[in-house]
Coordinates of C-alpha atoms in Angstrom, one line a residue:
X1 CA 4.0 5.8 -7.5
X2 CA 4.4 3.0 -9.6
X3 CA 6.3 3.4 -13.4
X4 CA 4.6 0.2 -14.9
X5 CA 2.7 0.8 -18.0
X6 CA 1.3 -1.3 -20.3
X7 CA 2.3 -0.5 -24.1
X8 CA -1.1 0.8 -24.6
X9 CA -1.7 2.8 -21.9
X10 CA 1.6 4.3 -22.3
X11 CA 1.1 5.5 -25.8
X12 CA -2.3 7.2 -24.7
X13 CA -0.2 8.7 -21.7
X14 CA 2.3 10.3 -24.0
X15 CA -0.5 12.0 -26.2
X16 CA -2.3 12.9 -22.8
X17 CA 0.9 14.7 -21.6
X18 CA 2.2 16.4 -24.8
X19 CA -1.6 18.5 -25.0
X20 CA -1.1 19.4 -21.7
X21 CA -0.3 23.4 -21.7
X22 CA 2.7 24.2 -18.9
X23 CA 1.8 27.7 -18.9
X24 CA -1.9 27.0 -17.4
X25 CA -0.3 24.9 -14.7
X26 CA 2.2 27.5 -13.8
X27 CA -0.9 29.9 -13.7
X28 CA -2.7 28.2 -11.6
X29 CA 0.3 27.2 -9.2
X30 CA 1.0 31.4 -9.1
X31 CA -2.2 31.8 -8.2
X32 CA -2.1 29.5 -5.4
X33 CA 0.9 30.5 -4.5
X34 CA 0.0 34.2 -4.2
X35 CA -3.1 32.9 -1.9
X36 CA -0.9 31.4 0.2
X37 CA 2.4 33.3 0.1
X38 CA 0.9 36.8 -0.6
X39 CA 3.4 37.6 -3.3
X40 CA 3.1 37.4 -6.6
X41 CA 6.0 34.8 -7.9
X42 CA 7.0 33.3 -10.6
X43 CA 7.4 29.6 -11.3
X44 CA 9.5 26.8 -13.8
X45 CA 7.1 24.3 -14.5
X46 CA 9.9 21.0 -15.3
X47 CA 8.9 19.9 -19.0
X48 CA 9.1 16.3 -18.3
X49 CA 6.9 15.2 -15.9
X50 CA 6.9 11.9 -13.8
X51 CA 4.9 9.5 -15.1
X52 CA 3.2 6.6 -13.1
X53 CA 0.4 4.0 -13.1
X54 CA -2.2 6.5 -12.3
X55 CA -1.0 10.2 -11.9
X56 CA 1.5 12.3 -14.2
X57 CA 3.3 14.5 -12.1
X58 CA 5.3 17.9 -12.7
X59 CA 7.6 19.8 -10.4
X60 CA 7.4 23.1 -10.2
X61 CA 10.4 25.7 -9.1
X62 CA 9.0 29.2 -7.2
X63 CA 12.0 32.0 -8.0
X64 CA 11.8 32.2 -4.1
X65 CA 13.2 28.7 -3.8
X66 CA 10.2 26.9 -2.9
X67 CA 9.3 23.5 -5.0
X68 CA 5.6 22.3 -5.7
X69 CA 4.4 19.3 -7.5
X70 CA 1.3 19.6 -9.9
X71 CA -0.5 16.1 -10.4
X72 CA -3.0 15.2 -12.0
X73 CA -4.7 11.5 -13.1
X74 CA -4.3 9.7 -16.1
X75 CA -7.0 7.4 -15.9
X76 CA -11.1 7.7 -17.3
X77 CA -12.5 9.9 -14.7
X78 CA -16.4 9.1 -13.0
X79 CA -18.1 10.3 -10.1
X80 CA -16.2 7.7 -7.8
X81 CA -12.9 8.5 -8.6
X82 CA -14.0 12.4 -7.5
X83 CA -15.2 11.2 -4.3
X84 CA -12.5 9.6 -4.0
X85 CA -10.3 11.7 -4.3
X86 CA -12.1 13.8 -1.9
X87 CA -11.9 11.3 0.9
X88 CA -8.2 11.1 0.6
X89 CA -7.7 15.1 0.3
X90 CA -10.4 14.8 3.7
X91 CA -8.2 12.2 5.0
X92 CA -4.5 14.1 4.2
X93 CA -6.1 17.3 5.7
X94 CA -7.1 15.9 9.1
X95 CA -3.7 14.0 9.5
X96 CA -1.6 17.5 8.5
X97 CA -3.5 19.1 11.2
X98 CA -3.2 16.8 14.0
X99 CA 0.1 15.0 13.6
X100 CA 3.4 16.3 12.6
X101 CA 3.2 13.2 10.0
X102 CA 5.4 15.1 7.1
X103 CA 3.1 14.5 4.1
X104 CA 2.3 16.9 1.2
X105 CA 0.8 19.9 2.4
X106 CA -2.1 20.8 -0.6
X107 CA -2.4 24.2 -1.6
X108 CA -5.1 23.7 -4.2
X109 CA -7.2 21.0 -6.0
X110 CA -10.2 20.5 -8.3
X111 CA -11.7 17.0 -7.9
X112 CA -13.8 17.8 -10.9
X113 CA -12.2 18.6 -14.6
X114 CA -14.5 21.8 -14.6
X115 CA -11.6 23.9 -14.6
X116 CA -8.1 25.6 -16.8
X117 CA -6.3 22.5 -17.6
X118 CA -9.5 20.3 -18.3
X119 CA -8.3 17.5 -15.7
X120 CA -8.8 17.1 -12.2
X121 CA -5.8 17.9 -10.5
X122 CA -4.0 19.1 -7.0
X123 CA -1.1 21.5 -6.2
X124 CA 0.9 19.8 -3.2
X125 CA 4.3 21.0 -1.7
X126 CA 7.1 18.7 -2.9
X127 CA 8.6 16.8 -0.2
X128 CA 12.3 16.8 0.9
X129 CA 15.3 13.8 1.2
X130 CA 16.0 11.3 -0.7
X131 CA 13.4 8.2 -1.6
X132 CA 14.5 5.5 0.3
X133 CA 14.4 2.9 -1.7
X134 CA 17.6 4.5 -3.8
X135 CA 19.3 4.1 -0.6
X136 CA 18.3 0.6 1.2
X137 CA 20.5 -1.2 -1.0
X138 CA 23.4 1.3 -1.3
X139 CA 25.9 0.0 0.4
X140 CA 27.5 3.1 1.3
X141 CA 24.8 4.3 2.9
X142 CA 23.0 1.6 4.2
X143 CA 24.0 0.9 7.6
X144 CA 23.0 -0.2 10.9
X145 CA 22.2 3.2 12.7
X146 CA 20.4 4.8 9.8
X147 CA 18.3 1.7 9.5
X148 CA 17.8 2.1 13.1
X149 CA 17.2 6.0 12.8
X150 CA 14.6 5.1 10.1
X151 CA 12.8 2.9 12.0
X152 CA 12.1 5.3 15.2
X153 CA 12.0 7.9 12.5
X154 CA 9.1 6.0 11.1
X155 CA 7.5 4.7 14.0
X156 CA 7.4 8.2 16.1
X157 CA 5.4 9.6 12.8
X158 CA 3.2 6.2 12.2
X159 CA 2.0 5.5 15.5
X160 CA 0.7 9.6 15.8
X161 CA -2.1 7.8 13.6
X162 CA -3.3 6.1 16.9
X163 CA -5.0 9.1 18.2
X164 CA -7.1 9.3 15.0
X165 CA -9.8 6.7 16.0
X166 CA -13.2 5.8 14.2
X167 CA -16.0 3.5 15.5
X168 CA -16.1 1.5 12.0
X169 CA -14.1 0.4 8.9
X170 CA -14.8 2.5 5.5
X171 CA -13.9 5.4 3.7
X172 CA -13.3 9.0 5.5
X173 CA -16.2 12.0 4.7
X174 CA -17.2 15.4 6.4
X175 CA -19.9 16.2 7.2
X176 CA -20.6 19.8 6.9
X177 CA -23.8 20.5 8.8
X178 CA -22.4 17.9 11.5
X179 CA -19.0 19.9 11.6
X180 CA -17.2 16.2 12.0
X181 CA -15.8 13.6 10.1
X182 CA -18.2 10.4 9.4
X183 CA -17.1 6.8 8.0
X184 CA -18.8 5.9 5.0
X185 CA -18.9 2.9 2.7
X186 CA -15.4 1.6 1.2
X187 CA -14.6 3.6 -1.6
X188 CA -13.8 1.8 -4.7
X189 CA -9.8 2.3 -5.2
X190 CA -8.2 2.9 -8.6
X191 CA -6.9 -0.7 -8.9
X192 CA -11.0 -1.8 -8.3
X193 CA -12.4 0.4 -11.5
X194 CA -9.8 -0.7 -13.4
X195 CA -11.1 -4.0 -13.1
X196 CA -14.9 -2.8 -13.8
X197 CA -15.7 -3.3 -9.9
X198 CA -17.7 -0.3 -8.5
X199 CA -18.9 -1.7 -5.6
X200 CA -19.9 -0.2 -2.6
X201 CA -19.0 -1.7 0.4
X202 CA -19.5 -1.4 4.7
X203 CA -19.0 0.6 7.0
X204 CA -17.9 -2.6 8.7
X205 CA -18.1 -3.0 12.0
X206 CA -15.6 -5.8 12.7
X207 CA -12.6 -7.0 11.1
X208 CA -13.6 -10.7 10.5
X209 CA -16.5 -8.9 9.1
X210 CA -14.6 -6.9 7.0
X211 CA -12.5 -9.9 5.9
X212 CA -15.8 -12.3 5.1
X213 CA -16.9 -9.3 3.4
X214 CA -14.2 -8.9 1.2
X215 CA -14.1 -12.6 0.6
X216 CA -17.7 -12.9 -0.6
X217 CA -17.1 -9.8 -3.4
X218 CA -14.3 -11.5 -4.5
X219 CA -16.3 -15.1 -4.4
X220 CA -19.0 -13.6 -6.3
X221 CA -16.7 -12.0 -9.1
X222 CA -14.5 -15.4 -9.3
X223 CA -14.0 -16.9 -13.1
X224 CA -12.8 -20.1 -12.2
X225 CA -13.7 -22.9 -9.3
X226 CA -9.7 -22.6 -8.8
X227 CA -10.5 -19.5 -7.4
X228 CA -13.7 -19.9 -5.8
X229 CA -11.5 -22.7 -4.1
X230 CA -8.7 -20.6 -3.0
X231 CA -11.1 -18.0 -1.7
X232 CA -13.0 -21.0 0.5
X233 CA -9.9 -21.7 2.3
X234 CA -9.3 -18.5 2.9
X235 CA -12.2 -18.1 4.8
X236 CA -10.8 -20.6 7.2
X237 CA -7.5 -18.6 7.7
X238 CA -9.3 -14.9 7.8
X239 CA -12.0 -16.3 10.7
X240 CA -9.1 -18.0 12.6
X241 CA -5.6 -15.7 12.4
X242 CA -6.6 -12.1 13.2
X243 CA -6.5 -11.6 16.5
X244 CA -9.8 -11.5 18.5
X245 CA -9.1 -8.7 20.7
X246 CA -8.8 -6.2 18.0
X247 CA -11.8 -7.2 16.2
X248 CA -13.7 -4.3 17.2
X249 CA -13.5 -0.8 17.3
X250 CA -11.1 1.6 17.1
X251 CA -10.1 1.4 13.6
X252 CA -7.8 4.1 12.2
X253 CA -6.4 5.8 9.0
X254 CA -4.1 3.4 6.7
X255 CA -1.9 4.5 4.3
X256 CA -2.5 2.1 1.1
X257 CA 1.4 1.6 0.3
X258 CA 3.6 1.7 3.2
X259 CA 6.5 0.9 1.0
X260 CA 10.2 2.5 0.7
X261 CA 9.5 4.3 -2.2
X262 CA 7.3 6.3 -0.5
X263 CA 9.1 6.9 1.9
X264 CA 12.0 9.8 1.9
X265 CA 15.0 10.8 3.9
X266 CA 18.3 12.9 4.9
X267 CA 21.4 12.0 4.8
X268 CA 21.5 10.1 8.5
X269 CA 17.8 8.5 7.6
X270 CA 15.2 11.2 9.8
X271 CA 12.4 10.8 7.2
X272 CA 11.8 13.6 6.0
X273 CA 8.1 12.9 4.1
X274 CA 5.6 10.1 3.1
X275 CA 3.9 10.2 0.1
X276 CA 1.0 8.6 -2.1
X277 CA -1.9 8.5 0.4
X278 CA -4.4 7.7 -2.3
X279 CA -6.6 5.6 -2.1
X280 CA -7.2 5.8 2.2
X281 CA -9.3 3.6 4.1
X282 CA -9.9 3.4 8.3
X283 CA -9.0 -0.1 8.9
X284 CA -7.7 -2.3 11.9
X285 CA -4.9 -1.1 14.1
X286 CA -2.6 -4.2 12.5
X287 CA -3.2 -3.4 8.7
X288 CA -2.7 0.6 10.0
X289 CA -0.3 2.7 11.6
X290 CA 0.9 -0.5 13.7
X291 CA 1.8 -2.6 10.6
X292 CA 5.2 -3.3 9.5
X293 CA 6.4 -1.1 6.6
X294 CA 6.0 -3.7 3.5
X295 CA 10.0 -3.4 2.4
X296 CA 10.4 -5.4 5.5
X297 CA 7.8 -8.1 5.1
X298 CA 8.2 -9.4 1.4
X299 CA 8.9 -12.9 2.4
X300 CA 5.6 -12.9 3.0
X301 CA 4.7 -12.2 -0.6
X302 CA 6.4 -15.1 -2.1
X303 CA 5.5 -14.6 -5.8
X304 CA 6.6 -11.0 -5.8
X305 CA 9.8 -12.2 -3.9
X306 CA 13.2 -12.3 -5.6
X307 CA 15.9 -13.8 -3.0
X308 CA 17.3 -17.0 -4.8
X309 CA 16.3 -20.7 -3.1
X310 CA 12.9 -18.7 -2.2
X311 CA 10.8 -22.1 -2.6
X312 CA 7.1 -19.8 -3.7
X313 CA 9.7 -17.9 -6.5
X314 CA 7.5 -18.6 -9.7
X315 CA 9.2 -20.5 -12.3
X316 CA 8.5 -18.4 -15.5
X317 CA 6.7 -15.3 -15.8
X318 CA 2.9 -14.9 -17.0
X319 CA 2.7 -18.5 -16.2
X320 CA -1.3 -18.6 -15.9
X321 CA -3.0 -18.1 -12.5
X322 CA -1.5 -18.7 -9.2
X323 CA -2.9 -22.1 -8.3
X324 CA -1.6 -23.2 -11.5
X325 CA 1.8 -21.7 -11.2
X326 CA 4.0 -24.9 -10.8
X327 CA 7.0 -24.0 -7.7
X328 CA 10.3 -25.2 -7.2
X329 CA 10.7 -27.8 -4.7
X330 CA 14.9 -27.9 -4.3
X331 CA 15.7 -26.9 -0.5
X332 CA 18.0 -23.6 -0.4
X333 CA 20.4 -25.7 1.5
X334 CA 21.0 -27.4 -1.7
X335 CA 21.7 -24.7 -4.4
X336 CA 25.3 -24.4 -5.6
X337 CA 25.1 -20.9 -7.0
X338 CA 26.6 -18.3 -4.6
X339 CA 24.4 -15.8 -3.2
X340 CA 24.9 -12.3 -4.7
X341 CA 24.8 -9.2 -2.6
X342 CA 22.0 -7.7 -1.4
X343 CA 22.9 -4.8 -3.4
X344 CA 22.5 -6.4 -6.4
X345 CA 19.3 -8.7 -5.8
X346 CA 17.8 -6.0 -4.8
X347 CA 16.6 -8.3 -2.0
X348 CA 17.1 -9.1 1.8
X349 CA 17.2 -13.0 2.8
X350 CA 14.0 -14.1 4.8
X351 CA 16.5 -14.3 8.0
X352 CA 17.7 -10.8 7.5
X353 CA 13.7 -9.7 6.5
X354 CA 13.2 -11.4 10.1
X355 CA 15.8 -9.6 12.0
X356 CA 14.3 -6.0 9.9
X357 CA 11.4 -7.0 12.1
X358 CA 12.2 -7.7 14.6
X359 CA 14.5 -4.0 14.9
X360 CA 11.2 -2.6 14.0
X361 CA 9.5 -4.2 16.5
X362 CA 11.8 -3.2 19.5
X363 CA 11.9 0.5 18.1
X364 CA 7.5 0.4 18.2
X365 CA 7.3 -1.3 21.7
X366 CA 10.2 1.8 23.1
X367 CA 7.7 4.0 21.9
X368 CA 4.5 2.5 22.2
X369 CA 4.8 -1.0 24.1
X370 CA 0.7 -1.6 23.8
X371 CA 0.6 -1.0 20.2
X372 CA 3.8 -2.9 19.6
X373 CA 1.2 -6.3 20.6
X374 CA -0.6 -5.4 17.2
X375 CA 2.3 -5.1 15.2
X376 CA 4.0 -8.0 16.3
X377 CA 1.8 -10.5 13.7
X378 CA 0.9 -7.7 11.3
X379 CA 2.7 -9.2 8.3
X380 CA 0.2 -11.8 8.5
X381 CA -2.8 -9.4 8.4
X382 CA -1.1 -8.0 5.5
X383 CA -0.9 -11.2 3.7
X384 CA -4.1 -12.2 4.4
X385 CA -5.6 -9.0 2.7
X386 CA -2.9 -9.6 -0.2
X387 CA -4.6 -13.0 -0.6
X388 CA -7.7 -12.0 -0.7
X389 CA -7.4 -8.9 -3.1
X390 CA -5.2 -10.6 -5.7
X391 CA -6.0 -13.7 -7.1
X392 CA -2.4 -13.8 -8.4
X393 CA -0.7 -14.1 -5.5
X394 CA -3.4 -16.1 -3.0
X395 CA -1.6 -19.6 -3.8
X396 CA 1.4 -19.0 -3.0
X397 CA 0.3 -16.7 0.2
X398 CA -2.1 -19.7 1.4
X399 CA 1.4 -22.0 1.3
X400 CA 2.9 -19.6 3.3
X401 CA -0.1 -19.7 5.8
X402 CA -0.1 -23.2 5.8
X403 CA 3.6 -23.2 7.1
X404 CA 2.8 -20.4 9.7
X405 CA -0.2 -22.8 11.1
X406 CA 0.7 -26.1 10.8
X407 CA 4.7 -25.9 10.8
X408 CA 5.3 -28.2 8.3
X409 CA 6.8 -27.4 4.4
X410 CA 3.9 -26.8 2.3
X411 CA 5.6 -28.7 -0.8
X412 CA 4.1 -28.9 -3.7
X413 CA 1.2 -31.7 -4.1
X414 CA 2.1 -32.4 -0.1
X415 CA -0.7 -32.4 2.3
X416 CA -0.7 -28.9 3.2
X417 CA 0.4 -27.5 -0.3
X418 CA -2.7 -25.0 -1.4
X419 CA -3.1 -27.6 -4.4
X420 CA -3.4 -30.4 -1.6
X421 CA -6.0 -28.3 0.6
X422 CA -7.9 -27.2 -2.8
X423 CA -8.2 -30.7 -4.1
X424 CA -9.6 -31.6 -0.8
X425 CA -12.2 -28.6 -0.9
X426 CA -13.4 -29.7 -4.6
X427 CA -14.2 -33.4 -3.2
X428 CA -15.6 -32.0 0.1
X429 CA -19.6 -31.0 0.8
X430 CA -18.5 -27.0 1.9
X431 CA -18.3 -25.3 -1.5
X432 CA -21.2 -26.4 -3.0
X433 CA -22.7 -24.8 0.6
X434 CA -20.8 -21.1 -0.7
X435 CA -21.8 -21.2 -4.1

């Protein structure tokens, strides 16, 4: 759950969480409790709650010893955001029942703010361990075996996804007079009603599909011919790179942020729970449970991406949009300053990020050698849906691209730099075709 707030927001957060009444969440959690438990027990609802981008959370102490965390949303509530919530409480459900995935088990909900506190809101079981990303840079913990022991941890809980198939790509419902689960259009998340987009989109029954799909909303919503630009060539990358024998069906359940923060652990790295399943989709097999965890492909991100000589590392912050973003062209082999330690960059070199992968990879195909074939080029799934969902980084992912095809340095204004292919697409007869 992300901490970053803007000023604003934070100020109506504070005033949002100072008129909320602990005593009616510690009634309602003893009353779940007692649903659940059958005993009528007391709980310590912790005053200062856990505040993210979406969802303020409190924990909550049971006199028996058992912890709970009440959550509820911070942001305008409609009629989407309820279903979807439902989808993802739909979607948590069916996992908890047929995996031994540990994720939140929810005790109660109300999708609706119809109720006590006046919000929607759900009462989960507060997960055990430690979140991993205190711990992936401490170097007195960090070490070979309990990196390896969180990678088959991961992967024997991830790849229990598998067996959950669906016929199409879309958002998860259940259908009550059916008695089964039924794929409906994508669900807008909370990132896409912050930005004012509602739309509706799918079931999808391919993943180029899906893709073009995505592409054209995007297209349709661009400001700028920069953009529309950027989005035209990647068209050419999203018909070309996925691979064509997963194009179809099945698609499975994806967790939105497969990152290390929400990820927990013991002391020897067993993971001990995965949080922050909001926002749910079934997708392809290489954006799902066969991806790579996103810790581990970063370098494939390169404006988010902090190691030093990284040649996509922007040059000053809120510099404009990405195709405008100038980037440094000095090799890494020519920097003077000394590396600092991983510990303190907060940062794994793209060789180490490589080898990550390529540990991941050998501890997917001991467990599941035909699902380790999708996982081997996830990252660039995953960049390709980075690309296409935020304008901010598409530049410097469509360098990265251009490398992966072509093998040659995308340097800026060179022929394969995105400014070089972009310039190319203005003067060309295919845009004016899309618009």
């Amino acid at each position: 759950m992300s901490n970053n707030l803007s000023a604003s927001s934070s100020s109506s957060t504070h005033s949002f969480v100072a008129r909320v009444d602990l005593t009616t969440i510690a009634s309602l959690a003893g009353a779940a409790y007692q649903q659940f438990i059958s005993i009528d027990t007391p709980c310590t609802v912790t005053p200062v709650p856990k505040v993210g981008a979406f969802n303020v959370v409190w924990f909550l102490d049971f006199a028996d010893g058992a912890q709970w965390v009440f959550r509820t949303p911070i942001v305008e509530w409609s009629p989407l955001l309820e279903q979807r919530m439902r989808s993802d409480i739909i979607a948590m459900k069916l996992i908890q029942k047929n995996t031994t995935i540990p994720i939140p088990r929810i005790y109660d909900y109300s999708a609706i703010p119809e109720n006590a506190i006046g919000r929607p809101y759900m009462l989960m079981e507060r997960v055990k361990g430690t979140q991993l990303c205190k711990l992936w840079f401490n170097p007195a913990w960090f070490s070979q075996a309990r990196r390896n022991t969180v990678f088959e941890s991961l992967v024997s809980y991830m790849s229990q996804l598998k067996a959950l198939s669906f016929p199409s790509i879309g958002s998860l419902d259940y259908d009550a007079q059916l008695d089964e689960h039924v794929v409906i259009p994508l669900l807008p998340s909370y990132d896409d009603l912050e930005n004012a987009d509602t739309t509706i989109r799918g079931p999808y029954s391919t993943v180029h599909t899906y893709l073009l799909g995505e592409i054209t909303r995007q297209f349709a919503s661009a400001p700028t011919t920069d953009h529309k630009v950027s989005l035209a060539l990647l068209r050419l990358f999203a018909g070309s790179l996925p691979d064509e024998t997963l194009d179809g069906p099945p698609f499975v359940l994806s967790m939105p942020d497969f990152n290390y923060q929400n990820v927990f652990v013991d002391d020897e790295g067993n993971v001990t729970g995965i949080i922050d399943w909001d926002g749910m989709i079934i997708g392809p097999r290489q954006g799902g449970y066969a991806r790579y965890p996103s810790w581990i492909t970063r370098d494939w991100d390169p404006l988010v991406y902090g190691y030093p000589g990284n040649e996509n590392e922007s040059t000053a912050e809120g510099q404009g949009s990405d195709e405008e973003a100038e980037r440094p062209t000095t090799p890494a082999s020519q920097l003077v300053t000394p590396i600092r330690p991983r510990e303190e960059l907060q940062e794994d070199s793209p060789a180490t990020l490589e080898a990550f992968r390529e540990e991941y990879l050998a501890a997917f195909t001991r467990a599941d050698p035909i699902s380790a074939h999708y996982t081997r080029h996830s990252h660039v799934y995953e960049a390709l849906e980075i690309a296409i969902s935020s304008p901010f980084c598409r530049g410097h992912i469509i360098d990265k691209l251009s490398r992966y095809v072509f093998g040659q340095e995308a340097e800026t204004g060179g022929t394969l730099s995105s400014w070089s292919l972009e310039q190319g697409v203005i003067s060309g007869d295919w845009l004016r075709q899309l618009e």
